[in-house]
Amino acid sequence: MPHSPHSSDPVVSVVIPCHDYARYLPEAHASVLAQTFEDWELVIVDDGSTDNTVEVVQSLIDRHPDRRVRLLQQANAGVSAARNTGIEAATGRYVLPLDADDVIAPTMLEKTVAVLDANPGIAIASTDVFTFTDDDLPPQAMPLPAYSRELLLQRLIMFYCSLYRREVWQTVGGYDESMRAGEDWDFWVGCVEHGFDAHHIHEPLFGARNKDTGLHLEAAENDLAIRARIVAKHPSLFKPVTRGWAQAVLSQDAEACLRDEQVPDDILTRAAEMDQFLTAVMALQRTARVQYYHIQRLEKALAARDGAADPPVPEKAPAPPKAPAPATVSAV
């Protein structure tokens, strides 16, 4: 049963950093408003935007005076700094990071809060994801594996938008503000290092907007360099050969150390599998778009031929292919 939205401190603090994404904010905000679990606050951090982010947020606040929505402003410092700013100001005992261009399903908070409330030994509740685009394509569910400490050290198996206890952020030390990409993976690895456990809900409750752009692509393109930095930051979790390679990447000729023949087999295998997985997901989204636009052209052609005022609606449009589940790889 949802908690009362009028208690002194909320159970959950949803924190949204925003840099020049004012056009997406209303959708992210609406997905929080639609939650079946009502005891939340929303902290939006304007990270030095040059668009109308402040005006959009103020409009949302004015239209929903009964909701706990706050705006914080800072000079542009990046997503990690903006998240840290929002979480520092938050008052909930649980934290959910949410990017301004993404959304959450209506039962996201209800189901993840239930996990943490019922299991004191669980610090993080993650979920499967559904990807969506700015077109009218149906969203695509993307299943993720059950939580595994070993698997998390090999690749990112938890999206940034997972609910966690506030003390997790305090203990890990927040998000590394010097990392432009991969900061969420680094944060989760820090959780492993400090002994925090997680539980994965096999239901797509987090919606990631697929724009074929953004920091997730930058992370994919610089995957090996990000891995090296994470290994160097958390050396006790990795093998000596892997630690040595990471130090070489960061202290010597990075370009030479990132060549395949210089990369330890375990790191290279994991990076290749991650690259194949991300490539497959992006290809499926592009294929779905092609199918969608082809159907639209056929509908218009039929309407023009028949002289209909409106294009006919097909009985059932072909569903886009499902994204493959990530393959399991060997432990560290």
Short mmCIF file of C-alpha atoms in Angstrom, two decimals, residues 35-315:
data_model
loop_
_atom_site.label_atom_id
_atom_site.label_comp_id
_atom_site.label_asym_id
_atom_site.label_seq_id
_atom_site.Cartn_x
_atom_site.Cartn_y
_atom_site.Cartn_z
CA GLN A 35 3.82 6.30 -9.90
CA THR A 36 1.55 3.98 -7.93
CA PHE A 37 3.87 4.59 -4.96
CA GLU A 38 3.22 8.17 -3.91
CA ASP A 39 5.67 8.96 -1.11
CA TRP A 40 8.39 10.58 -3.20
CA GLU A 41 10.09 13.89 -3.84
CA LEU A 42 11.58 14.99 -7.14
CA VAL A 43 14.81 16.98 -7.18
CA ILE A 44 15.70 18.41 -10.60
CA VAL A 45 19.22 19.80 -11.00
CA ASP A 46 19.74 22.31 -13.79
CA ASP A 47 23.35 21.64 -14.77
CA GLY A 48 24.11 24.99 -16.40
CA SER A 49 21.58 24.60 -19.21
CA THR A 50 21.48 27.10 -22.06
CA ASP A 51 17.91 26.23 -23.07
CA ASN A 52 14.68 26.94 -21.16
CA THR A 53 15.16 24.21 -18.54
CA VAL A 54 14.48 26.58 -15.62
CA GLU A 55 11.24 27.86 -17.14
CA VAL A 56 10.04 24.33 -17.92
CA VAL A 57 10.75 23.10 -14.40
CA GLN A 58 9.08 26.11 -12.82
CA SER A 59 6.03 25.51 -15.01
CA LEU A 60 5.85 21.89 -13.86
CA ILE A 61 6.13 22.98 -10.23
CA ASP A 62 3.40 25.60 -10.66
CA ARG A 63 1.04 23.11 -12.34
CA HIS A 64 1.47 20.56 -9.55
CA PRO A 65 1.71 22.53 -6.28
CA ASP A 66 0.64 19.48 -4.26
CA ARG A 67 3.75 17.53 -5.34
CA ARG A 68 7.19 17.80 -3.80
CA VAL A 69 9.26 19.01 -6.74
CA ARG A 70 12.36 21.17 -6.27
CA LEU A 71 14.73 22.89 -8.67
CA LEU A 72 18.44 23.30 -7.95
CA GLN A 73 20.77 25.24 -10.23
CA GLN A 74 24.52 25.01 -10.71
CA ALA A 75 27.15 25.86 -13.29
CA ASN A 76 27.67 23.10 -15.82
CA ALA A 77 29.76 20.39 -14.16
CA GLY A 78 28.55 17.14 -15.76
CA VAL A 79 26.05 14.44 -14.91
CA SER A 80 28.02 13.00 -11.97
CA ALA A 81 28.32 16.36 -10.24
CA ALA A 82 24.65 17.14 -10.90
CA ARG A 83 23.56 13.80 -9.45
CA ASN A 84 25.73 14.36 -6.39
CA THR A 85 24.27 17.84 -5.92
CA GLY A 86 20.72 16.50 -6.10
CA ILE A 87 21.35 13.55 -3.79
CA GLU A 88 23.14 15.75 -1.24
CA ALA A 89 20.02 17.94 -1.07
CA ALA A 90 17.58 15.01 -1.09
CA THR A 91 15.81 13.84 2.08
CA GLY A 92 14.52 10.39 1.13
CA ARG A 93 16.03 7.23 2.58
CA TYR A 94 16.03 5.68 -0.89
CA VAL A 95 17.47 7.32 -4.02
CA LEU A 96 16.50 6.81 -7.66
CA PRO A 97 18.65 8.58 -10.28
CA LEU A 98 16.75 9.37 -13.48
CA ASP A 99 18.11 11.18 -16.53
CA ALA A 100 16.00 13.95 -18.03
CA ASP A 101 15.44 12.09 -21.32
CA ASP A 102 14.38 8.77 -19.76
CA VAL A 103 11.23 7.54 -17.99
CA ILE A 104 10.10 5.00 -15.40
CA ALA A 105 7.10 2.66 -15.57
CA PRO A 106 4.21 3.41 -13.15
CA THR A 107 5.13 0.58 -10.77
CA MET A 108 8.89 1.22 -10.73
CA LEU A 109 8.95 2.77 -7.25
CA GLU A 110 6.32 0.47 -5.79
CA LYS A 111 8.18 -2.70 -6.75
CA THR A 112 11.73 -1.55 -6.01
CA VAL A 113 10.75 -0.01 -2.65
CA ALA A 114 9.06 -3.29 -1.72
CA VAL A 115 12.35 -5.13 -2.31
CA LEU A 116 14.38 -2.80 -0.09
CA ASP A 117 11.70 -2.60 2.61
CA ALA A 118 11.44 -6.39 2.86
CA ASN A 119 15.16 -7.16 2.66
CA PRO A 120 17.48 -5.18 4.98
CA GLY A 121 20.47 -7.01 3.49
CA ILE A 122 19.68 -5.77 -0.02
CA ALA A 123 21.01 -2.28 -0.76
CA ILE A 124 20.11 -1.89 -4.45
CA ALA A 125 17.07 -2.89 -6.52
CA SER A 126 17.56 -2.94 -10.29
CA THR A 127 15.17 -3.87 -13.10
CA ASP A 128 15.07 -4.84 -16.75
CA VAL A 129 14.83 -2.00 -19.26
CA PHE A 130 12.64 -1.07 -22.19
CA THR A 131 14.08 1.10 -24.95
CA PHE A 132 11.98 3.63 -26.83
CA THR A 133 12.53 6.26 -29.49
CA ASP A 134 11.07 9.63 -30.42
CA ASP A 135 9.07 7.85 -33.14
CA ASP A 136 5.77 6.06 -32.53
CA LEU A 137 7.48 2.68 -32.40
CA PRO A 138 6.43 0.27 -29.67
CA PRO A 139 9.02 0.01 -26.89
CA GLN A 140 11.35 -2.97 -26.86
CA ALA A 141 12.00 -4.92 -23.67
CA MET A 142 15.62 -5.76 -22.94
CA PRO A 143 16.11 -8.44 -20.28
CA LEU A 144 19.17 -8.37 -18.06
CA PRO A 145 20.77 -11.17 -16.04
CA ALA A 146 20.18 -11.73 -12.34
CA TYR A 147 22.54 -9.75 -10.15
CA SER A 148 25.96 -11.30 -9.77
CA ARG A 149 28.97 -9.66 -8.16
CA GLU A 150 31.33 -11.46 -10.56
CA LEU A 151 29.29 -10.55 -13.63
CA LEU A 152 29.13 -6.89 -12.61
CA LEU A 153 32.92 -6.75 -12.51
CA GLN A 154 32.97 -8.05 -16.07
CA ARG A 155 30.41 -5.74 -17.60
CA LEU A 156 27.62 -3.30 -16.80
CA ILE A 157 24.57 -5.43 -15.95
CA MET A 158 22.69 -2.76 -13.97
CA PHE A 159 21.42 0.45 -15.49
CA TYR A 160 22.08 3.71 -13.65
CA CYS A 161 18.35 4.03 -12.87
CA SER A 162 18.20 1.61 -9.93
CA LEU A 163 16.83 2.30 -6.46
CA TYR A 164 19.35 2.25 -3.63
CA ARG A 165 19.66 3.16 0.02
CA ARG A 166 21.03 6.62 0.71
CA GLU A 167 23.88 5.16 2.78
CA VAL A 168 25.15 3.42 -0.36
CA TRP A 169 25.88 6.80 -1.96
CA GLN A 170 27.40 8.09 1.27
CA THR A 171 29.67 5.07 1.75
CA VAL A 172 30.86 4.85 -1.86
CA GLY A 173 31.51 8.60 -1.89
CA GLY A 174 29.04 9.53 -4.61
CA TYR A 175 29.65 9.49 -8.35
CA ASP A 176 33.15 10.22 -9.62
CA GLU A 177 32.82 13.75 -11.00
CA SER A 178 35.99 13.39 -13.07
CA MET A 179 34.46 10.60 -15.19
CA ARG A 180 32.56 11.82 -18.24
CA ALA A 181 31.36 8.31 -19.13
CA GLY A 182 31.13 5.05 -17.21
CA GLU A 183 30.47 6.79 -13.91
CA ASP A 184 27.48 4.56 -13.16
CA TRP A 185 29.48 1.36 -13.68
CA ASP A 186 32.26 2.76 -11.49
CA PHE A 187 29.64 3.54 -8.82
CA TRP A 188 28.25 -0.01 -8.89
CA VAL A 189 31.76 -1.49 -8.72
CA GLY A 190 32.33 0.72 -5.67
CA CYS A 191 29.21 -0.85 -4.17
CA VAL A 192 30.73 -4.31 -4.71
CA GLU A 193 33.95 -3.13 -3.08
CA HIS A 194 32.06 -2.03 0.03
CA GLY A 195 30.05 -5.25 0.26
CA PHE A 196 26.63 -3.96 -0.80
CA ASP A 197 24.30 -6.55 -2.32
CA ALA A 198 21.67 -6.05 -5.02
CA HIS A 199 18.51 -7.73 -6.28
CA HIS A 200 17.33 -7.68 -9.88
CA ILE A 201 13.63 -7.53 -10.78
CA HIS A 202 13.03 -9.31 -14.09
CA GLU A 203 10.50 -6.78 -15.35
CA PRO A 204 11.15 -3.78 -17.65
CA LEU A 205 10.39 -0.87 -15.31
CA PHE A 206 12.98 1.62 -16.58
CA GLY A 207 12.64 3.23 -20.00
CA ALA A 208 15.81 4.37 -21.80
CA ARG A 209 15.34 6.72 -24.74
CA ASN A 210 17.36 5.48 -27.73
CA LYS A 211 18.65 8.53 -29.58
CA ASP A 212 21.73 6.87 -31.17
CA THR A 213 23.64 9.66 -29.39
CA GLY A 214 24.68 10.56 -25.89
CA LEU A 215 27.06 9.47 -23.17
CA HIS A 216 26.15 5.77 -23.47
CA LEU A 217 27.64 5.76 -26.97
CA GLU A 218 30.71 7.59 -25.75
CA ALA A 219 31.07 4.93 -23.07
CA ALA A 220 30.84 2.16 -25.67
CA GLU A 221 33.43 3.82 -27.89
CA ASN A 222 35.86 4.26 -24.99
CA ASP A 223 35.04 0.98 -23.27
CA LEU A 224 38.61 -0.26 -22.75
CA ALA A 225 39.85 3.06 -21.37
CA ILE A 226 36.89 3.19 -18.96
CA ARG A 227 37.61 -0.40 -17.87
CA ALA A 228 41.24 0.49 -17.20
CA ARG A 229 40.23 3.40 -15.01
CA ILE A 230 37.71 1.32 -13.05
CA VAL A 231 40.27 -1.45 -12.49
CA ALA A 232 42.84 1.09 -11.28
CA LYS A 233 40.31 2.63 -8.88
CA HIS A 234 39.28 -0.72 -7.40
CA PRO A 235 42.46 -2.84 -7.58
CA SER A 236 41.52 -5.34 -4.86
CA LEU A 237 38.72 -6.70 -7.07
CA PHE A 238 40.88 -7.64 -10.05
CA LYS A 239 43.72 -10.02 -10.93
CA PRO A 240 47.37 -8.80 -10.93
CA VAL A 241 47.69 -9.04 -14.74
CA THR A 242 44.57 -6.93 -15.15
CA ARG A 243 45.79 -4.36 -12.62
CA GLY A 244 49.13 -4.14 -14.40
CA TRP A 245 47.47 -3.54 -17.76
CA ALA A 246 45.22 -0.85 -16.30
CA GLN A 247 48.17 0.99 -14.75
CA ALA A 248 50.01 0.84 -18.08
CA VAL A 249 47.01 2.32 -19.90
CA LEU A 250 46.79 5.20 -17.45
CA SER A 251 50.50 5.94 -17.06
CA GLN A 252 52.09 5.07 -20.42
CA ASP A 253 51.13 5.23 -24.08
CA ALA A 254 47.40 4.57 -23.79
CA GLU A 255 46.91 4.05 -27.52
CA ALA A 256 49.55 1.31 -27.62
CA CYS A 257 48.23 -0.38 -24.48
CA LEU A 258 44.71 -0.47 -25.89
CA ARG A 259 45.75 -2.49 -28.95
CA ASP A 260 44.28 -5.98 -28.84
CA GLU A 261 47.65 -7.72 -28.50
CA GLN A 262 48.37 -5.71 -25.32
CA VAL A 263 45.01 -6.25 -23.61
CA PRO A 264 44.63 -9.16 -21.14
CA ASP A 265 42.45 -11.93 -22.56
CA ASP A 266 39.77 -11.58 -19.89
CA ILE A 267 39.35 -7.83 -20.48
CA LEU A 268 39.43 -8.19 -24.28
CA THR A 269 36.82 -10.97 -24.28
CA ARG A 270 34.46 -9.00 -22.07
CA ALA A 271 34.87 -5.83 -24.12
CA ALA A 272 34.19 -7.70 -27.35
CA GLU A 273 31.02 -9.28 -25.95
CA MET A 274 29.81 -5.92 -24.66
CA ASP A 275 30.48 -4.31 -28.04
CA GLN A 276 28.59 -7.07 -29.85
CA PHE A 277 25.65 -6.73 -27.49
CA LEU A 278 25.40 -2.93 -27.83
CA THR A 279 25.80 -3.17 -31.62
CA ALA A 280 22.99 -5.72 -31.80
CA VAL A 281 20.65 -3.56 -29.73
CA MET A 282 21.28 -0.48 -31.89
CA ALA A 283 20.84 -2.51 -35.09
CA LEU A 284 17.51 -3.88 -33.89
CA GLN A 285 16.27 -0.37 -33.15
CA ARG A 286 17.29 0.82 -36.61
CA THR A 287 15.59 -2.20 -38.22
CA ALA A 288 12.40 -1.47 -36.31
CA ARG A 289 12.46 2.14 -37.55
CA VAL A 290 12.85 1.00 -41.17
CA GLN A 291 9.88 -1.36 -40.76
CA TYR A 292 7.80 1.38 -39.19
CA TYR A 293 8.46 3.95 -41.92
CA HIS A 294 7.87 1.33 -44.63
CA ILE A 295 4.42 0.62 -43.15
CA GLN A 296 3.67 4.34 -43.07
CA ARG A 297 4.57 4.70 -46.76
CA LEU A 298 2.35 1.74 -47.67
CA GLU A 299 -0.56 3.20 -45.73
CA LYS A 300 -0.24 6.55 -47.51
CA ALA A 301 -0.01 4.85 -50.90
CA LEU A 302 -3.14 2.82 -50.19
CA ALA A 303 -4.98 5.90 -48.96
CA ALA A 304 -4.04 7.84 -52.10
CA ARG A 305 -5.09 4.97 -54.34
CA ASP A 306 -8.43 4.46 -52.64
CA GLY A 307 -9.09 8.16 -52.22
CA ALA A 308 -9.60 7.71 -48.52
CA ALA A 309 -9.49 10.72 -46.24
CA ASP A 310 -7.45 8.85 -43.65
CA PRO A 311 -4.95 6.05 -44.18
CA PRO A 312 -6.30 2.61 -43.24
CA VAL A 313 -5.04 1.06 -40.00
CA PRO A 314 -3.50 -2.39 -40.53
CA GLU A 315 -4.91 -5.20 -38.40
#
